[in-house]
Coordinates of C-alpha atoms in Angstrom, one line a residue:
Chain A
X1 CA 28.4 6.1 5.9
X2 CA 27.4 6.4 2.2
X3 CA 26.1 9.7 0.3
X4 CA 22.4 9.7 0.2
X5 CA 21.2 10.2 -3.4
X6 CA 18.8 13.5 -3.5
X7 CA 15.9 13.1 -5.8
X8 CA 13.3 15.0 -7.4
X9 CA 10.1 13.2 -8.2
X10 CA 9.1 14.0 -12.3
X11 CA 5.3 13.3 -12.0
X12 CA 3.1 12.8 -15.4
X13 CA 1.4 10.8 -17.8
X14 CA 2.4 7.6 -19.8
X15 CA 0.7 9.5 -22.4
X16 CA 2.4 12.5 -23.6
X17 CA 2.8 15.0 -26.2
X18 CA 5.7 16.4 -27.9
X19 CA 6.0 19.3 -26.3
X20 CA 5.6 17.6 -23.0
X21 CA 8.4 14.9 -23.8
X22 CA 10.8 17.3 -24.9
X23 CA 10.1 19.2 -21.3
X24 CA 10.2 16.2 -19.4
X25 CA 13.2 15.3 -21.0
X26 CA 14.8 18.6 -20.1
X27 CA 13.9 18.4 -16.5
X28 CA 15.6 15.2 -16.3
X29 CA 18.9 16.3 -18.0
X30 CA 19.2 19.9 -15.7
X31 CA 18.5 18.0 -12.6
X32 CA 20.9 15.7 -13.0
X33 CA 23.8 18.4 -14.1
X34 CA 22.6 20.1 -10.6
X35 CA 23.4 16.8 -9.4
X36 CA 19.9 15.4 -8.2
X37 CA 18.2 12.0 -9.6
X38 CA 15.0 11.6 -10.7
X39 CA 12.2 9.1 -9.4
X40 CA 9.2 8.4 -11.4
X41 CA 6.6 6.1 -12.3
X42 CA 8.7 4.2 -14.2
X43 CA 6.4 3.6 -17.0
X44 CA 6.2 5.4 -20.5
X45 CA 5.7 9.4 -22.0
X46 CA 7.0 12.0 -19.2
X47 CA 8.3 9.3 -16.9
X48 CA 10.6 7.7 -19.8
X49 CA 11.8 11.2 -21.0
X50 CA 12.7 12.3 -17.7
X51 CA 14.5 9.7 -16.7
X52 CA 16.2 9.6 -20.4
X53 CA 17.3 13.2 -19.7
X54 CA 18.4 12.3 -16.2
X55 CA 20.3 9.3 -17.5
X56 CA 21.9 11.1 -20.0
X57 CA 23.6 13.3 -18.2
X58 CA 24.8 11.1 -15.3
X59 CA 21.7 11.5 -12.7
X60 CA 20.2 8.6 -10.9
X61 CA 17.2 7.3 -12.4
X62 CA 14.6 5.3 -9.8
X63 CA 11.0 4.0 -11.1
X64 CA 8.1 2.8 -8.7
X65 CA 6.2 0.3 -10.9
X66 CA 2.5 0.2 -10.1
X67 CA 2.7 -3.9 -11.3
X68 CA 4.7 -6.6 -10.3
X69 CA 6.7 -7.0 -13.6
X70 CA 10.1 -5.4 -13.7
X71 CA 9.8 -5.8 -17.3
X72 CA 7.1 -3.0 -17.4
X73 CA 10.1 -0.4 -16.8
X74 CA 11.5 1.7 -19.6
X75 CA 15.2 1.2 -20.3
X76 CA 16.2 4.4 -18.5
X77 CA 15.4 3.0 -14.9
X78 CA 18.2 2.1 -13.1
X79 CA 16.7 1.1 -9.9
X80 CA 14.0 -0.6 -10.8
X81 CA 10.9 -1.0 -7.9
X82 CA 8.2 -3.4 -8.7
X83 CA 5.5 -1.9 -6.1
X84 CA 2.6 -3.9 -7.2
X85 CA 0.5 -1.7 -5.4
X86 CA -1.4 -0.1 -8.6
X87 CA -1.9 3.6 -8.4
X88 CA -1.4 3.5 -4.3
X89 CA 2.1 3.9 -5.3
X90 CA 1.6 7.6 -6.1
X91 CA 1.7 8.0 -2.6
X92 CA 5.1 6.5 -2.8
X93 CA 6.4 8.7 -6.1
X94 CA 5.9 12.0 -4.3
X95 CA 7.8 10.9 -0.9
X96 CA 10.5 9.5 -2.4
X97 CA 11.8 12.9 -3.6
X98 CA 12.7 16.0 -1.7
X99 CA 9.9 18.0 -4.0
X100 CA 8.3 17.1 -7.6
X101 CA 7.8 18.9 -10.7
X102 CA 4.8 17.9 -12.6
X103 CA 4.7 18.1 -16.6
X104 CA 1.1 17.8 -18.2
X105 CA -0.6 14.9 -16.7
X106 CA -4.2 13.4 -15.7
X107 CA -6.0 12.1 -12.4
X108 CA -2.7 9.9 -11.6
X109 CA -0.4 12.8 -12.1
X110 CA -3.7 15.2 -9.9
X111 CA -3.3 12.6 -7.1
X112 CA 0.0 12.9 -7.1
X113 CA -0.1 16.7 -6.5
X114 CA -2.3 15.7 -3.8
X115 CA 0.0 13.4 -2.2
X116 CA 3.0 16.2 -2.2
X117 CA 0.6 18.5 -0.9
X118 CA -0.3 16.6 1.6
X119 CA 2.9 15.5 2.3
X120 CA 4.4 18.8 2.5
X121 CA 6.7 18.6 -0.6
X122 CA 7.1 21.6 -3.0
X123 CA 5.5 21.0 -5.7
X124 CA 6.1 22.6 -9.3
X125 CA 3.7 22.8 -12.5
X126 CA 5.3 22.6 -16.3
X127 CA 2.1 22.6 -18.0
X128 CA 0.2 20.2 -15.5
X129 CA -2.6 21.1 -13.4
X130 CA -3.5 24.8 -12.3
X131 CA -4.0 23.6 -8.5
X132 CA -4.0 26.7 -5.2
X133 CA -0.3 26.1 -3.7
X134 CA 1.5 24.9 -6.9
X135 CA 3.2 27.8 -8.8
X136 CA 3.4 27.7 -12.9
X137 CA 6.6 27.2 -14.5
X138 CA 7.0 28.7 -17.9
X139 CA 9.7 26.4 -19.0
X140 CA 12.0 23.9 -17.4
X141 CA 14.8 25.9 -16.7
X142 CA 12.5 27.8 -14.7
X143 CA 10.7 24.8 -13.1
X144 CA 13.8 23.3 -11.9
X145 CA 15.4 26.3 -10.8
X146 CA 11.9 26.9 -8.6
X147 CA 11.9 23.5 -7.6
X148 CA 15.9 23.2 -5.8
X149 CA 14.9 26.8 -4.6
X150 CA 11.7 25.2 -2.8
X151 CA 13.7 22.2 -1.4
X152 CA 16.4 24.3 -0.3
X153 CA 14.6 26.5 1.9
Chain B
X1 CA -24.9 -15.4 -2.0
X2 CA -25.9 -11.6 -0.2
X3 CA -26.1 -8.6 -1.4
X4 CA -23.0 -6.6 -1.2
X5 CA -23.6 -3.0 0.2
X6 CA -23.2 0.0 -1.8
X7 CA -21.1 2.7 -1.0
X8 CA -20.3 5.9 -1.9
X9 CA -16.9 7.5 -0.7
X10 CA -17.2 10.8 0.9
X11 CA -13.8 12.5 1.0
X12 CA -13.2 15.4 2.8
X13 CA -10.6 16.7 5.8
X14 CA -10.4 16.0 9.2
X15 CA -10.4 19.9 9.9
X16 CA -13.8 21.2 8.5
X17 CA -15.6 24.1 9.5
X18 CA -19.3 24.3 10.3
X19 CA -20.2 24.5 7.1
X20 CA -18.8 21.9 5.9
X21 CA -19.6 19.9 8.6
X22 CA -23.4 20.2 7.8
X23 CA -22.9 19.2 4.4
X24 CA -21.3 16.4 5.1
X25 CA -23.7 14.8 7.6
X26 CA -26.3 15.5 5.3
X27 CA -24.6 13.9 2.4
X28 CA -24.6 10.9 4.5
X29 CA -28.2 11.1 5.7
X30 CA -29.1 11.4 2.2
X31 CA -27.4 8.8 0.9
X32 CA -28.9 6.5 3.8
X33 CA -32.4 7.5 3.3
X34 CA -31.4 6.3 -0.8
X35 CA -30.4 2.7 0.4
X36 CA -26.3 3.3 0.4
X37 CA -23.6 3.3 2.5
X38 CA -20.6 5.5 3.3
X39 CA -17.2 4.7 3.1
X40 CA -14.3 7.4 4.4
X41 CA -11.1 7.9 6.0
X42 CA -12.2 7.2 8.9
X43 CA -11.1 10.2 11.4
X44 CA -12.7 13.1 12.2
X45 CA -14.3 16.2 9.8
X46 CA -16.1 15.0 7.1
X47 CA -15.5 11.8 7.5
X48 CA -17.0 11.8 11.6
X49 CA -20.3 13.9 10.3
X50 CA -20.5 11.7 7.2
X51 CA -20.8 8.6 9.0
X52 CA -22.5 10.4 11.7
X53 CA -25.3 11.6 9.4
X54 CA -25.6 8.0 7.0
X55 CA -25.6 5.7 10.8
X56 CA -28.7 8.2 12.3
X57 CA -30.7 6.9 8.7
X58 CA -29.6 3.7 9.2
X59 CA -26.7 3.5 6.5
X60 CA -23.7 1.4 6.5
X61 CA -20.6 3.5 7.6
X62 CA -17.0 2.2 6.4
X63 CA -13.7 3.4 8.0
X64 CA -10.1 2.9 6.1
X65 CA -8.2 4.7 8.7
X66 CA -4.0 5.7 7.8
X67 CA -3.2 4.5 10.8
X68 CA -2.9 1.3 12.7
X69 CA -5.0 1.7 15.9
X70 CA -8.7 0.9 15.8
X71 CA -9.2 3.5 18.6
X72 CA -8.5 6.6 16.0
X73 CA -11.7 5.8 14.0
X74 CA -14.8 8.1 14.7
X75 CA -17.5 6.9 17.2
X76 CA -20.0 6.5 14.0
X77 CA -18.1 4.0 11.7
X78 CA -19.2 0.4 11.9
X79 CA -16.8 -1.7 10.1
X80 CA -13.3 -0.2 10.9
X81 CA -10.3 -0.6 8.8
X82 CA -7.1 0.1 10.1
X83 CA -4.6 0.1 7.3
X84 CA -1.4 1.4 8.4
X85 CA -0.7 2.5 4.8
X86 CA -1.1 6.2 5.8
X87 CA -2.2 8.7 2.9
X88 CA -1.1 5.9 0.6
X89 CA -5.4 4.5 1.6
X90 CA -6.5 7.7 0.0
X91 CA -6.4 5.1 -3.1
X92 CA -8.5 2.7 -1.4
X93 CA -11.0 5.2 -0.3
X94 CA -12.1 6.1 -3.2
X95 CA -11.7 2.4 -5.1
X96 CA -14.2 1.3 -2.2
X97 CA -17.2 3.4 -3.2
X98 CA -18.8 3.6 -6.7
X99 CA -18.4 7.2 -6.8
X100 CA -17.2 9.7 -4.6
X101 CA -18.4 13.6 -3.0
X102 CA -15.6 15.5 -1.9
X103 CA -16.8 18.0 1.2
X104 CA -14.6 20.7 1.6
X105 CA -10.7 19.9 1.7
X106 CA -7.2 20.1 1.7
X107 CA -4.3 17.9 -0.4
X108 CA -5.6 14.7 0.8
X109 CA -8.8 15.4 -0.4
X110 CA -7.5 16.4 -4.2
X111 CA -5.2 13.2 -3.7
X112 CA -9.3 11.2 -4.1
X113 CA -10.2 13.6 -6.4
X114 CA -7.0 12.5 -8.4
X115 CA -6.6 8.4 -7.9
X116 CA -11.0 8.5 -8.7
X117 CA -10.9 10.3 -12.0
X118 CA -8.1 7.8 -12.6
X119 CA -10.1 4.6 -11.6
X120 CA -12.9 6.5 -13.7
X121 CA -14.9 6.3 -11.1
X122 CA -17.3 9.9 -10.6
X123 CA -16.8 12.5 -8.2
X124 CA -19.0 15.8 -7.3
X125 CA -17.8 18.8 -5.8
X126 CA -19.7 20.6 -2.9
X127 CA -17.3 23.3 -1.9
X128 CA -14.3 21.4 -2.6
X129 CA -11.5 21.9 -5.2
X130 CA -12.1 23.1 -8.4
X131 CA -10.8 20.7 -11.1
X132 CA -11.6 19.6 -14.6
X133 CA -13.9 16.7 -14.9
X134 CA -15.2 17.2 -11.2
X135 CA -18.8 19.2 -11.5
X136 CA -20.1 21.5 -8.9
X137 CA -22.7 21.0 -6.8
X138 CA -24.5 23.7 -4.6
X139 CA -26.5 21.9 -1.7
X140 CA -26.4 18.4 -0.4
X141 CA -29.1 17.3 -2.1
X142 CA -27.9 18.3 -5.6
X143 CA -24.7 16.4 -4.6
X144 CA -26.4 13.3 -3.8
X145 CA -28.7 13.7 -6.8
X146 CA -25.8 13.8 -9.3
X147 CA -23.4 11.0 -7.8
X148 CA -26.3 8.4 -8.0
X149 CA -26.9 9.5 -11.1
X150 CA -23.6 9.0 -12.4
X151 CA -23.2 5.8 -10.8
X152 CA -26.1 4.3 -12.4
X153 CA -25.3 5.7 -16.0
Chain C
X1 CA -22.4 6.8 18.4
X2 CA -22.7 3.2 16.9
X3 CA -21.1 -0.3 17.8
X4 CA -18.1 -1.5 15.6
X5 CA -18.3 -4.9 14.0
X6 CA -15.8 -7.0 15.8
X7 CA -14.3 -9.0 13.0
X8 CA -12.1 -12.6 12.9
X9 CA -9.8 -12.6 10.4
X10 CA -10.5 -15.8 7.9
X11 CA -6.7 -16.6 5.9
X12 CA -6.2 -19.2 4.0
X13 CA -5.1 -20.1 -0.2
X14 CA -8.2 -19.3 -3.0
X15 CA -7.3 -23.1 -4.0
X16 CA -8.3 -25.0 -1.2
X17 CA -9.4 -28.9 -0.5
X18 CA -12.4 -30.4 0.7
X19 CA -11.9 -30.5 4.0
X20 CA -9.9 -26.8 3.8
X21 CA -13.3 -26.1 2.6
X22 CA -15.6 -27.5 5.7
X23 CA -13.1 -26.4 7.9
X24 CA -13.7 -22.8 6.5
X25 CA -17.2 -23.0 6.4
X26 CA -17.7 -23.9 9.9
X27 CA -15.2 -21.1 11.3
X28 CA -16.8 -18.3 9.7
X29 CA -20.3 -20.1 11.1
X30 CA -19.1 -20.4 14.6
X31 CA -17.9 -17.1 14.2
X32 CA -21.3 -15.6 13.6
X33 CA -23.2 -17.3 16.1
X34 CA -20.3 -15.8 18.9
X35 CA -21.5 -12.6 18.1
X36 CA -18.1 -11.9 15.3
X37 CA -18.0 -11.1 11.7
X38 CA -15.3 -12.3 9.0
X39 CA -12.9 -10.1 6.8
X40 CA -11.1 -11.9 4.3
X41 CA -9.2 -11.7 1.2
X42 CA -12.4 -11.5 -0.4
X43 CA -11.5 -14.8 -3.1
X44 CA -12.6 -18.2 -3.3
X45 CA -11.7 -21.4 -1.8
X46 CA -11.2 -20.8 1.7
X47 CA -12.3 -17.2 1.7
X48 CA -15.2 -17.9 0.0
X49 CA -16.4 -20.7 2.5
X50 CA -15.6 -18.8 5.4
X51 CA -17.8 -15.6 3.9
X52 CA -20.4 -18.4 3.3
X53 CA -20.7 -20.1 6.4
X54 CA -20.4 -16.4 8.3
X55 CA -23.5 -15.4 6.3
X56 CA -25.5 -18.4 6.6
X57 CA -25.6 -17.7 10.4
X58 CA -26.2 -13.7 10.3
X59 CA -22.8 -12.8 10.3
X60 CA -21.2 -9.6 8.5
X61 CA -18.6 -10.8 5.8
X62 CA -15.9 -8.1 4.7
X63 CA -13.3 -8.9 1.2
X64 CA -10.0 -6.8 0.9
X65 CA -10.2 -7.6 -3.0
X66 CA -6.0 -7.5 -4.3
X67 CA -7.3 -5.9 -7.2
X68 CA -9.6 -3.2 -8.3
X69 CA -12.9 -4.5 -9.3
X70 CA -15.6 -5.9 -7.3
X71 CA -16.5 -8.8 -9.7
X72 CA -13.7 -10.2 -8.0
X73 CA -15.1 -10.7 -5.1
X74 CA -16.9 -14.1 -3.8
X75 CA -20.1 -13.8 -4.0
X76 CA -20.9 -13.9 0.1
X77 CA -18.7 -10.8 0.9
X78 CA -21.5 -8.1 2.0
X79 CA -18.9 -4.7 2.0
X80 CA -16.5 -5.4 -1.2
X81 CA -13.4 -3.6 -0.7
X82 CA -10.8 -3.5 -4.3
X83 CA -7.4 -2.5 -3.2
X84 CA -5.6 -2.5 -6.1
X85 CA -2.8 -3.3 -3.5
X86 CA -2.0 -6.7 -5.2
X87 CA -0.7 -9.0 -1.6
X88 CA 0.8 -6.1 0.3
X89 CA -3.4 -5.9 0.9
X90 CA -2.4 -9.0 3.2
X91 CA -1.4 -6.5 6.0
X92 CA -4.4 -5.1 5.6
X93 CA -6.6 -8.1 5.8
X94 CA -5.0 -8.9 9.6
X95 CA -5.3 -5.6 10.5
X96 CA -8.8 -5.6 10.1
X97 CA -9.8 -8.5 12.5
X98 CA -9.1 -8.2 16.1
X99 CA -7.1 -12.4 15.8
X100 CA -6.9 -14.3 12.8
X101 CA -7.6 -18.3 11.9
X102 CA -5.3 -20.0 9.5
X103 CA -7.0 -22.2 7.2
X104 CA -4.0 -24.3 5.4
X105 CA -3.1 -21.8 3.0
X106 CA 0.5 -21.6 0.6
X107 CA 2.7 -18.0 0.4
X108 CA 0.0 -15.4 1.0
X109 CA -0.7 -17.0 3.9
X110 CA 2.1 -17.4 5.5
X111 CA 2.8 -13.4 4.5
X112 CA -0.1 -13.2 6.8
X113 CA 0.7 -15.2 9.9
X114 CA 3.8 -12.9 9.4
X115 CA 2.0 -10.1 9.5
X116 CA -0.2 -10.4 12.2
X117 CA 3.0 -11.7 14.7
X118 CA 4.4 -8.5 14.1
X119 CA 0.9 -6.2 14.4
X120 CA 0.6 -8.5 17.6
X121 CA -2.6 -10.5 16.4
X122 CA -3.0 -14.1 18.2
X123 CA -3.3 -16.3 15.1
X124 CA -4.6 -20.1 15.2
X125 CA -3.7 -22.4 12.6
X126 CA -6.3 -25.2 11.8
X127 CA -4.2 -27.6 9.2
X128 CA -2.0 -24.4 8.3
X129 CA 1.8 -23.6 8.8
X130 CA 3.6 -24.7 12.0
X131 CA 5.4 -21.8 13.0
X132 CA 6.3 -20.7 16.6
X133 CA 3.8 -18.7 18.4
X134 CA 0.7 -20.4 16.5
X135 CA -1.0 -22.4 18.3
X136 CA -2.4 -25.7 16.4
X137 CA -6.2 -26.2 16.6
X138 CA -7.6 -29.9 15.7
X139 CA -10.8 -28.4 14.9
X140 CA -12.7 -25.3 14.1
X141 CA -14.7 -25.5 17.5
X142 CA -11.4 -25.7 19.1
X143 CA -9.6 -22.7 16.6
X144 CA -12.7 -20.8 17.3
X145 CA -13.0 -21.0 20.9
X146 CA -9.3 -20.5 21.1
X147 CA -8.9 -17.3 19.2
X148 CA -11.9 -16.2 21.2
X149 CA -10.2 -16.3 24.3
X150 CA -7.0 -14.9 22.5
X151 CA -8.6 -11.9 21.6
X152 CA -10.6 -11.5 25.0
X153 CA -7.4 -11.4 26.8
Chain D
X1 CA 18.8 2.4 -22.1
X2 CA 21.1 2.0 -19.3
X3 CA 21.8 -1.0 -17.0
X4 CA 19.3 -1.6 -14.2
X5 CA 20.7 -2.5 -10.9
X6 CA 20.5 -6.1 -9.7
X7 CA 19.3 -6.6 -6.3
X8 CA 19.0 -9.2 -3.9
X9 CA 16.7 -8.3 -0.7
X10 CA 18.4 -8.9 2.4
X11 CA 15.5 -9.5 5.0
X12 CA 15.5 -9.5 8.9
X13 CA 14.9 -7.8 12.0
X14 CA 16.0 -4.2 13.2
X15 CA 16.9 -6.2 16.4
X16 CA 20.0 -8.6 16.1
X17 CA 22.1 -10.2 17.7
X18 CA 26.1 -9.9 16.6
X19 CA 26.6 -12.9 14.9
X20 CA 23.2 -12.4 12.7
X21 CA 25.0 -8.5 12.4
X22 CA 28.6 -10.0 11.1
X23 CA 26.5 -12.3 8.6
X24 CA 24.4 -9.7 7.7
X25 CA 27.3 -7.7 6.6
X26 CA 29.0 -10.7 4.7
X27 CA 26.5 -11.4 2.9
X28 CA 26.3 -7.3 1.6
X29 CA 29.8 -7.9 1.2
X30 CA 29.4 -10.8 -1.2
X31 CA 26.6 -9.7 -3.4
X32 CA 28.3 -6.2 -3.7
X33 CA 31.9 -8.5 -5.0
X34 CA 29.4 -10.6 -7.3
X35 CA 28.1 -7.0 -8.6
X36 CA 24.5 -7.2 -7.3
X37 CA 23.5 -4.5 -5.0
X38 CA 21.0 -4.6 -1.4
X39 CA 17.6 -3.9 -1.6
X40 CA 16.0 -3.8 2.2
X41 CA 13.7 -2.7 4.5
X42 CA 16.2 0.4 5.0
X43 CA 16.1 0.5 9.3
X44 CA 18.9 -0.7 11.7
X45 CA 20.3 -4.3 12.9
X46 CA 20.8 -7.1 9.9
X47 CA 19.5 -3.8 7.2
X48 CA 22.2 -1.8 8.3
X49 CA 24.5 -4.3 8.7
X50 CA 23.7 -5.4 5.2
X51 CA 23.9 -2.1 3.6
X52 CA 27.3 -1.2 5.3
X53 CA 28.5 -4.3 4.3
X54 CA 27.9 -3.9 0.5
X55 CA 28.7 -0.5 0.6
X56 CA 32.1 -1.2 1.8
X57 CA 32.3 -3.4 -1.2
X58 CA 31.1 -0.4 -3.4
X59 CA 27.6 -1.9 -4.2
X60 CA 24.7 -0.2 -4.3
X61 CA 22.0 0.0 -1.3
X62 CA 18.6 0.6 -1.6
X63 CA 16.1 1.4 1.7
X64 CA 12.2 0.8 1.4
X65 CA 11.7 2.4 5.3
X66 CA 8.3 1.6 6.6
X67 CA 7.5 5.2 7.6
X68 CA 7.6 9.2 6.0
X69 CA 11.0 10.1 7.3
X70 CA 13.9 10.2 5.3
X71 CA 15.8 10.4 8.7
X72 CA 15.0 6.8 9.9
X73 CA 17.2 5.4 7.3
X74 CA 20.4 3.6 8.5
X75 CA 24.1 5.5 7.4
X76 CA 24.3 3.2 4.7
X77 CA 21.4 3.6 2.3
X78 CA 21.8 5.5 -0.9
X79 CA 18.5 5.4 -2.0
X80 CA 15.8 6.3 0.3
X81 CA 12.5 5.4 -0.4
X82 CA 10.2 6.6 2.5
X83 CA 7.1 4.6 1.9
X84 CA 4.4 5.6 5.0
X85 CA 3.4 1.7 4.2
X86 CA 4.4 0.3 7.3
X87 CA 4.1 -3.3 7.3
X88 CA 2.6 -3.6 4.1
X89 CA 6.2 -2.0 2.7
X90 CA 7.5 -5.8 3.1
X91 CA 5.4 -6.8 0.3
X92 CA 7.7 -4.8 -1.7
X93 CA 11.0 -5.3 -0.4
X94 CA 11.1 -8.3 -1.5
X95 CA 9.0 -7.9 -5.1
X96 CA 12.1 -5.1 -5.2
X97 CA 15.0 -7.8 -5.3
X98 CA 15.1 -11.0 -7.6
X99 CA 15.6 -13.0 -4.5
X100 CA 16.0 -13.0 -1.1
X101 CA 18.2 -14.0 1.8
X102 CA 16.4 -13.6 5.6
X103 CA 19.1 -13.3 8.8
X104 CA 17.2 -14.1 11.3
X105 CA 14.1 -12.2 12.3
X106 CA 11.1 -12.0 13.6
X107 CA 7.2 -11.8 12.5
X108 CA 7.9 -8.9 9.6
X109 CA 10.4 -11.1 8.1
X110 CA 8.3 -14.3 8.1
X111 CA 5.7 -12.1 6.2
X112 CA 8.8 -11.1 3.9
X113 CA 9.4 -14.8 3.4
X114 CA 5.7 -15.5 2.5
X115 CA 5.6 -12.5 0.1
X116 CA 8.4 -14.0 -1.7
X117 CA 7.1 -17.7 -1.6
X118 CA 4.0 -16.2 -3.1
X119 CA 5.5 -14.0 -5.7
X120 CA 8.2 -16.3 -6.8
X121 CA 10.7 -15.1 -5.6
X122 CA 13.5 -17.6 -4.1
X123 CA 14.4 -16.9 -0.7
X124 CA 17.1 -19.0 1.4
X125 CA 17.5 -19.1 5.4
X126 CA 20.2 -18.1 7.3
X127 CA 19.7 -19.0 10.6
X128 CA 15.8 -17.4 9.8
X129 CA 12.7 -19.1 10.0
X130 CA 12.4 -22.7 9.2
X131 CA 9.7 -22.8 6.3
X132 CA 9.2 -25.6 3.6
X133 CA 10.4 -24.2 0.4
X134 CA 13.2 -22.1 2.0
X135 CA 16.1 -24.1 2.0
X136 CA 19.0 -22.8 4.6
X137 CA 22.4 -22.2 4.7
X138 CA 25.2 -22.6 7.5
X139 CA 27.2 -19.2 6.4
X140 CA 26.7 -15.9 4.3
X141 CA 29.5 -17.8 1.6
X142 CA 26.8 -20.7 1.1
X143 CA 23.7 -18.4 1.5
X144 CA 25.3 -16.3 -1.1
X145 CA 26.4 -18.9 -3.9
X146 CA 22.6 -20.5 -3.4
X147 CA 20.9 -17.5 -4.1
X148 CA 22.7 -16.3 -6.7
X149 CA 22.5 -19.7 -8.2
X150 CA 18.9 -19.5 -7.6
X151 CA 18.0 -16.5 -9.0
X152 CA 19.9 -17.8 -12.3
X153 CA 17.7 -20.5 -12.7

């Protein structure tokens, strides 16, 4: 019997701004010293910078690809999942983690909040969408702290 | 070479109240009286009174169902889809119609909203969730009025 | 309450021969005069020919597109359907029909066959893969009238 | 940029018998000692037996379970990856490795060897389905050396 890696699922756009890199970056790295991994989208912007942070500081970094191409990762993946499913693989992101923190974002990042809604995963916002159920973070110390709290209970 | 049916996607949950339930079969009435189809989730809610209300004008009625069983689909879809993708068909709900109304809702439902403003395709509100990009309607009619609008543009 | 199409899955490569092509044509014919519709994987080649020959004789053709837009889609599939799934949309496309008819075919098809053994679809391969538990029709009269009776049993 | 894992998928049915269990397990074995890790469809008979086996050998293990529960996962999967796919999840257990070898099986792994025959991927046989294109092996030594061979081509 093997340890089962605990993840968090970093939802948010390829494109991001500063500010939201340096968050998502952030997120990655204190999950990872709380000992949790990080599963993404794989691609670019918040999903590279989390798992960058995550990586950095030991965590385990898992990407669902919405192509076929592992190629289409960014270099902090280290289990690499070419879903080929397109944007079904939201569905995927958010129940692959235990709950998700989302940091800025657009309709793939919205649907994902869906998903964990749905799915009946905590869900945190770090400057993402202002949705009923999904309580603000002002920074992410804060958002991960809310987020193991959330799982935990 | 036919002509291939068009179809909006009316999203909404499988627990609606009476309300929303009278919206919804008249979003699907209207649309049939305007020569389209509806595609849903299959199951009951808004989906079963929006398929109820577009097959009593004589409109197509579509079904992508989570599950695997024929036999969970309401009594008014004609062409039923059993996926067994679960939530994951959200995705395909709304990629199936050429715009979507969203009746109502819970996660699920802002799951659509999320994986359509990402496809780019429209959506319209009528006493759904309240999100950027998604405008507000206030009656059935106006609802049906602005997705075939936006569709044609 | 309205009647549900009763669909035939059609399977079989986008690249097909000649007489891949006939064959195709006169299943999704013989189809349609027994009353059945076709779903598909919405291409050309054999899905095309199988939409075609459905339609010519009345029949209701249905395309699970493995992409996202409907351009894709032959040009005799009446309710378009753009997944976005890439080929896991293959499970979907057995799913759909109540048996299935194996028109030669490469990887994608044999993904299928796979897929409709383990949903427990009969499946009849006319010039397709020999595997065990398809049974081998010489003809599409005889892969017809045999996944007929499959699917009435 | 850190190293992404390397994974073959092990394919095969949840049902085995003991000698398709003891290869299932050599064959984890040997691609954990050759430093590739197991990428399958995460449930019990040749998945377990292939993820116990290359965790004992201190590789890496990697689960893509058909349903939402975390729970259904054998002992001996680190990474859990509920998908809620069901079937359609083999599409991308085998996109998920950069080969494949099947142990026996049934109808989901025949639709995990068309996948991969479709998408590329090189599969070999041991003692599964007998498929043009799919050459076989007579023991999890020979079915190992081939595929890693292979996937070095």
């Amino acid at each position: 019997m093997v340890e089962a890696a605990r993840l968090i699922s970093v939802i948010g756009a390829g494109q991001a701004d500063q500010r939201q890199k340096e968050h998502a970056f952030r997120v990655g790295e204190l999950l990872a010293r709380a000992g949790w991994g990080v599963v993404c989208g794989g691609l670019s912007g918040v999903m590279a910078e989390a798992c960058r942070g995550c990586a950095s500081a030991g965590g385990l970094t898992v990407g669902l690809l919405p192509g076929t191409e592992r190629q289409a990762a960014n270099p902090w993946v280290q289990v690499i999942l070419p879903t080929g499913l397109g944007q079904a693989r939201n569905a995927l992101v958010v129940l692959a983690g235990q709950g998700a923190i989302a940091v800025g974002g657009g309709g793939g990042t919205l649907s994902e909040i869906g998903h964990a809604l749905k799915a009946g995963r905590p869900v945190v916002s770090l400057g993402s969408w202002e949705v009923a159920g999904v309580p603000q973070a002002e920074s992410p110390e804060q958002a991960v702290g809310m987020i193991l709290e959330l799982t935990a209970a």
